[in-house]
Amino acid sequence: MDSDDRSLAASLLQSGDEAAFRLLYRRHTPRLFKLVLRLLGGVEFDAEDVVQETWLRACQRLGGFRWESAFSTWLTSIGIHVAQDHLRRRGHSPLTLFSDLPETSDPRQGSRLPIDLEQAIARLPSGFRQVLVLHDIEGWTHGEIAVLLGIAEGTSKSQLSAARQALRLRLREGGPTCAKTI
Amino acid sequence: MREDDLTAQEREALAALPREAPPSGLLEERTVRLLENRGLLTRRTRRVFLIGLPQVSAAVAVVVLILASFWLGRWSNAPSTTEAVPSPERVEDLRRLAEEVQRAGSEYILALEAFSRARRGDPRDLEQGREVAATTLRAAADRVIGLAQRRAADGGSREGRPQEQLIWF
């Protein structure tokens, strides 16, 4: 596990070294998987498909990677694109309007069952969820998010603002337990 | 501070969320196979990590089965064309061989049961164990088919002899 990403990638490129791939995979997949899982709203089966597709694309494009960023950052950006494609195929837009949110007075929504922060994030509309996960959890800037999601920087900011409000609302709706969570 | 800025408590709650989660163990194997199929990884002989008695038993059973198959293959590929009725030695060989295959298969199944109960191996080992099982059982099935054909041929020319029954595992 001492080999750095660059030398492992070189072995992978030169000879299709399976052992090198496995090391890279084990090093970076847990983080990638968690991120993708959050972006997709917690559907593990879909997240695994996205992770697999991410590695496929990464290996196909590895020769063109110029190492101007960390391997993990590059891999993550591929993962986000694949997750985006996945969501698009399921009819989700990278943008969400506040009016898209379901009525919170819906008795099913306002069941007063405690939900935790992770669940509340998973239940956000995908557009809100993506910006919130990338900015508030993963620490990406609005500029980076705008490039990744193909939206304007201002849109990323407004989506984040709305996402936070929606999250607070959901946590309050979720009951007193989760209201204390955030 | 704007209304939608995170409070310190909110920031703390978000920071406390886990950043990593392991996917299922089979995803790695699935991904490796996909990359191999696309020519992005060099296919290599799968290593079987043998740990513990069940796995060793399985390996022994596989070896016995392969040797028995080899023996049967050699024997059945070079029949004497002048022999219209099988000699008692040949019939005895056949019976012994059937027993060998049967015993190997039974041992292998027992080993697999123990293997599945062990649960102490890496998921990759379990996957590889399953591959070994599938390959071995296919080989065993091929042998059984060959054996049955030989027995049918021999049986037809052995009027009056009681038909032996091969009980497969």
XYZ file of C-alpha atoms in Angstrom:
351
model
C 0.000 0.000 0.000
C 3.066 2.220 -0.049
C 3.005 2.780 -3.778
C 1.666 6.150 -4.716
C -1.268 6.600 -7.026
C 0.917 7.680 -9.920
C 3.143 4.611 -9.934
C 0.129 2.314 -9.561
C -1.583 4.089 -12.431
C 1.582 3.696 -14.512
C 1.618 -0.078 -13.881
C -2.037 -0.234 -14.772
C -1.489 1.665 -17.994
C 1.654 -0.146 -19.080
C 0.697 -3.726 -18.374
C -2.924 -3.767 -17.221
C -1.612 -4.789 -13.811
C -4.552 -6.184 -11.865
C -2.792 -5.913 -8.510
C -2.119 -2.227 -9.119
C -5.744 -1.684 -9.997
C -6.917 -3.460 -6.875
C -4.712 -1.243 -4.720
C -6.085 1.879 -6.352
C -9.609 0.544 -6.076
C -9.310 -0.274 -2.374
C -7.684 3.038 -1.625
C -10.256 5.259 -3.301
C -13.523 3.366 -3.525
C -14.844 3.763 0.040
C -14.830 7.544 -0.274
C -16.141 7.522 -3.820
C -18.889 5.095 -2.879
C -20.053 7.198 0.060
C -20.159 10.351 -2.045
C -22.058 8.676 -4.866
C -24.413 7.054 -2.382
C -25.265 10.492 -0.993
C -25.664 12.060 -4.416
C -28.089 9.321 -5.406
C -30.108 9.629 -2.225
C -28.929 6.462 -0.531
C -29.742 3.803 -3.133
C -26.891 1.333 -2.689
C -27.588 -0.767 -5.744
C -27.457 2.278 -8.029
C -24.398 3.616 -6.217
C -22.506 0.388 -6.915
C -23.361 0.607 -10.598
C -22.133 4.193 -10.681
C -18.892 3.290 -8.908
C -18.261 0.481 -11.372
C -18.927 2.754 -14.343
C -16.667 5.398 -12.768
C -13.737 2.990 -12.599
C -14.365 1.884 -16.149
C -14.279 5.464 -17.424
C -11.273 6.285 -15.248
C -9.289 3.361 -16.658
C -10.278 4.275 -20.197
C -9.128 7.875 -19.710
C -6.165 7.250 -17.473
C -3.697 7.819 -20.307
C -4.985 11.344 -20.760
C -4.830 12.296 -17.083
C -2.132 14.958 -16.672
C -1.764 14.696 -12.882
C -2.437 18.395 -12.392
C -4.823 17.422 -9.618
C -4.841 14.562 -7.156
C -5.971 11.213 -8.543
C -8.784 11.163 -5.979
C -10.081 14.554 -7.152
C -10.015 13.424 -10.768
C -11.740 10.154 -9.927
C -14.349 11.964 -7.851
C -15.163 14.333 -10.696
C -15.698 11.357 -12.999
C -17.899 9.779 -10.327
C -19.990 12.927 -10.044
C -20.455 13.029 -13.828
C -21.505 9.393 -13.895
C -23.907 9.981 -11.002
C -25.301 12.987 -12.898
C -25.850 10.851 -15.995
C -27.532 8.251 -13.842
C -29.882 10.806 -12.298
C -30.651 12.320 -15.707
C -31.587 8.925 -17.065
C -34.042 8.696 -14.206
C -35.498 12.078 -15.052
C -33.837 14.143 -12.327
C -32.657 17.649 -13.160
C -29.472 19.136 -11.700
C -31.635 22.105 -10.751
C -34.441 22.129 -8.256
C -36.929 24.859 -7.552
C -38.147 25.425 -4.032
C -41.627 24.985 -5.398
C -40.621 21.465 -6.439
C -40.563 20.437 -2.803
C -43.488 18.359 -1.686
C -46.011 19.978 0.600
C -44.714 19.660 4.117
C -48.219 19.611 5.455
C -48.707 16.266 3.753
C -49.623 13.915 6.574
C -47.169 11.309 5.270
C -44.364 13.834 5.353
C -45.346 15.350 8.669
C -45.583 12.072 10.480
C -43.388 13.398 13.258
C -41.141 10.409 13.006
C -37.596 11.299 13.909
C -35.234 11.271 10.960
C -31.533 11.921 11.142
C -29.442 14.289 9.138
C -28.353 11.613 6.651
C -31.935 10.659 5.936
C -32.980 14.277 5.602
C -30.250 14.853 3.006
C -31.262 11.710 1.140
C -34.828 12.948 0.940
C -33.920 16.295 -0.596
C -34.688 16.763 -4.289
C -31.652 15.690 -6.295
C -30.706 19.218 -7.434
C -30.589 20.531 -3.872
C -28.941 17.388 -2.604
C -26.090 17.463 -5.096
C -25.087 21.050 -4.363
C -25.424 20.616 -0.616
C -23.406 17.391 -0.570
C -20.653 18.793 -2.750
C -20.401 22.143 -0.969
C -21.262 21.520 2.664
C -19.978 17.974 3.042
C -17.279 17.542 0.417
C -16.011 21.121 0.564
C -16.110 21.950 -3.154
C -16.342 25.623 -4.108
C -19.255 27.076 -6.048
C -16.926 27.562 -9.022
C -15.973 23.883 -9.028
C -19.568 22.776 -8.561
C -20.707 25.013 -11.405
C -18.176 23.426 -13.763
C -18.950 19.900 -12.619
C -22.719 20.195 -12.817
C -22.758 22.445 -15.856
C -24.587 25.295 -14.122
C -23.771 28.944 -13.401
C -21.905 29.765 -10.209
C -24.781 31.981 -9.061
C -27.149 29.088 -9.599
C -25.006 26.898 -7.413
C -25.185 29.509 -4.639
C -28.934 29.918 -4.877
C -29.415 26.142 -4.981
C -27.310 25.774 -1.876
C -29.250 28.442 -0.044
C -32.532 26.785 -0.938
C -31.136 23.347 -0.122
C -30.157 24.435 3.381
C -33.603 25.897 3.993
C -35.227 22.734 2.706
C -32.984 20.633 4.909
C -33.833 22.656 8.010
C -37.491 22.368 7.177
C -37.252 18.628 6.764
C -35.403 18.208 10.011
C -38.003 20.274 11.844
C -40.762 18.257 10.212
C -38.949 15.129 11.233
C -39.570 15.773 14.906
C -37.843 17.095 17.951
C -35.065 14.500 17.881
C -33.694 15.558 14.547
C -34.346 19.220 15.121
C -31.590 18.932 17.668
C -29.344 17.178 15.194
C -28.682 20.253 13.128
C -24.353 36.361 8.912
C -26.959 35.624 6.255
C -30.017 33.645 7.157
C -28.970 30.682 5.046
C -25.417 30.503 6.362
C -24.699 27.433 8.397
C -24.631 27.850 12.148
C -21.694 26.451 14.065
C -23.890 23.590 15.240
C -24.995 22.796 11.710
C -21.443 22.924 10.456
C -20.402 20.546 13.197
C -23.222 18.121 12.404
C -22.305 18.062 8.718
C -18.619 17.650 9.502
C -19.429 14.661 11.706
C -21.038 12.738 8.851
C -18.941 9.782 7.673
C -16.908 10.363 4.502
C -16.339 6.735 3.629
C -18.414 3.584 3.322
C -17.298 0.234 1.954
C -19.398 -1.149 -0.904
C -20.175 -4.850 -1.023
C -17.106 -7.047 -1.434
C -18.368 -8.442 -4.718
C -18.245 -5.037 -6.399
C -14.452 -5.233 -6.627
C -14.588 -8.600 -8.392
C -17.377 -7.382 -10.645
C -15.348 -4.328 -11.588
C -12.174 -6.334 -12.194
C -14.054 -8.724 -14.471
C -15.603 -5.829 -16.379
C -12.184 -4.234 -16.925
C -10.725 -7.572 -17.995
C -13.523 -8.030 -20.501
C -12.852 -4.559 -21.895
C -9.166 -5.346 -22.225
C -8.133 -2.766 -19.634
C -6.709 -5.321 -17.233
C -4.557 -8.289 -18.053
C -6.388 -11.492 -17.322
C -4.395 -13.679 -15.042
C -4.926 -17.006 -13.383
C -7.134 -16.484 -10.401
C -5.441 -17.188 -7.153
C -7.429 -19.278 -4.757
C -6.703 -18.311 -1.193
C -6.928 -21.510 0.713
C -7.304 -21.090 4.404
C -8.505 -23.641 6.873
C -9.637 -27.241 6.687
C -12.714 -26.863 4.478
C -10.749 -25.134 1.780
C -7.951 -27.702 1.978
C -10.504 -30.498 1.729
C -12.002 -28.832 -1.302
C -8.582 -28.601 -2.920
C -7.861 -32.264 -2.225
C -11.225 -33.249 -3.653
C -10.530 -31.222 -6.777
C -7.178 -32.922 -7.266
C -8.736 -36.372 -6.843
C -11.445 -35.491 -9.299
C -8.989 -34.208 -11.873
C -6.798 -37.306 -11.555
C -9.825 -39.562 -11.867
C -10.982 -37.632 -14.918
C -7.523 -37.889 -16.472
C -7.435 -41.606 -15.848
C -10.890 -42.097 -17.313
C -10.012 -39.939 -20.308
C -6.895 -41.947 -21.064
C -8.703 -45.212 -20.617
C -11.774 -44.356 -22.677
C -9.850 -42.704 -25.521
C -7.830 -45.814 -26.242
C -10.301 -48.689 -26.319
C -9.364 -51.940 -27.840
C -11.259 -52.219 -31.107
C -10.954 -55.960 -31.186
C -12.683 -56.317 -27.871
C -16.357 -57.097 -28.468
C -17.088 -57.940 -24.843
C -15.373 -56.006 -22.052
C -12.975 -58.028 -20.007
C -13.700 -58.474 -16.287
C -10.662 -56.238 -15.579
C -12.129 -53.444 -17.677
C -15.485 -53.688 -15.941
C -13.720 -53.640 -12.604
C -11.724 -50.560 -13.659
C -14.890 -48.844 -14.654
C -16.577 -49.638 -11.356
C -13.561 -48.430 -9.404
C -13.430 -45.255 -11.434
C -17.098 -44.586 -10.853
C -16.521 -44.962 -7.144
C -13.566 -42.578 -7.283
C -15.564 -39.926 -9.050
C -18.474 -40.414 -6.716
C -16.295 -40.212 -3.610
C -14.488 -37.137 -4.874
C -17.751 -35.416 -5.643
C -19.214 -36.253 -2.255
C -16.136 -35.020 -0.456
C -16.203 -31.886 -2.468
C -19.828 -31.161 -1.644
C -19.128 -31.734 2.058
C -16.169 -29.403 1.851
C -18.267 -26.762 0.164
C -20.878 -26.994 2.898
C -18.202 -26.487 5.509
C -16.765 -23.710 3.400
C -20.082 -21.856 3.303
C -20.458 -22.264 7.059
C -16.967 -20.997 7.782
C -17.775 -17.385 6.862
C -14.375 -16.325 7.986
C -12.904 -15.811 4.571
C -12.722 -12.643 2.620
C -15.749 -12.173 0.321
C -13.307 -12.476 -2.578
C -12.321 -15.910 -1.348
C -15.956 -16.952 -1.214
C -16.418 -15.734 -4.763
C -13.367 -17.638 -5.904
C -14.560 -20.687 -3.983
C -17.798 -20.529 -5.882
C -15.903 -20.340 -9.163
C -13.895 -23.398 -8.209
C -17.097 -25.201 -7.259
C -18.792 -24.383 -10.533
C -15.782 -25.470 -12.600
C -15.363 -28.694 -10.674
C -18.999 -29.608 -10.851
C -19.005 -29.007 -14.579
C -15.990 -31.278 -14.903
C -17.712 -33.884 -12.744
C -20.857 -33.669 -14.840
C -18.809 -34.169 -18.015
C -17.229 -37.246 -16.485
C -20.591 -38.603 -15.427
C -21.928 -38.220 -18.942
C -18.883 -39.984 -20.385
C -19.137 -42.666 -17.762
C -22.829 -43.229 -18.413
C -22.174 -43.569 -22.141
C -19.437 -46.116 -21.551
C -21.590 -48.028 -19.129
C -24.493 -48.064 -21.572
C -22.193 -49.384 -24.296
C -20.711 -51.991 -21.995
C -24.079 -52.870 -20.497
C -25.508 -53.661 -23.938
C -22.838 -56.270 -24.514
C -23.055 -57.752 -21.064
C -26.249 -59.744 -21.278
C -27.192 -61.369 -18.033
C -24.941 -59.258 -15.827
C -26.730 -57.209 -13.156
C -26.661 -53.481 -13.954
C -24.630 -51.582 -11.363
C -26.115 -48.364 -10.191
C -24.048 -45.217 -9.880
C -25.369 -43.057 -7.106
C -24.210 -39.519 -7.652
C -23.833 -37.104 -4.768
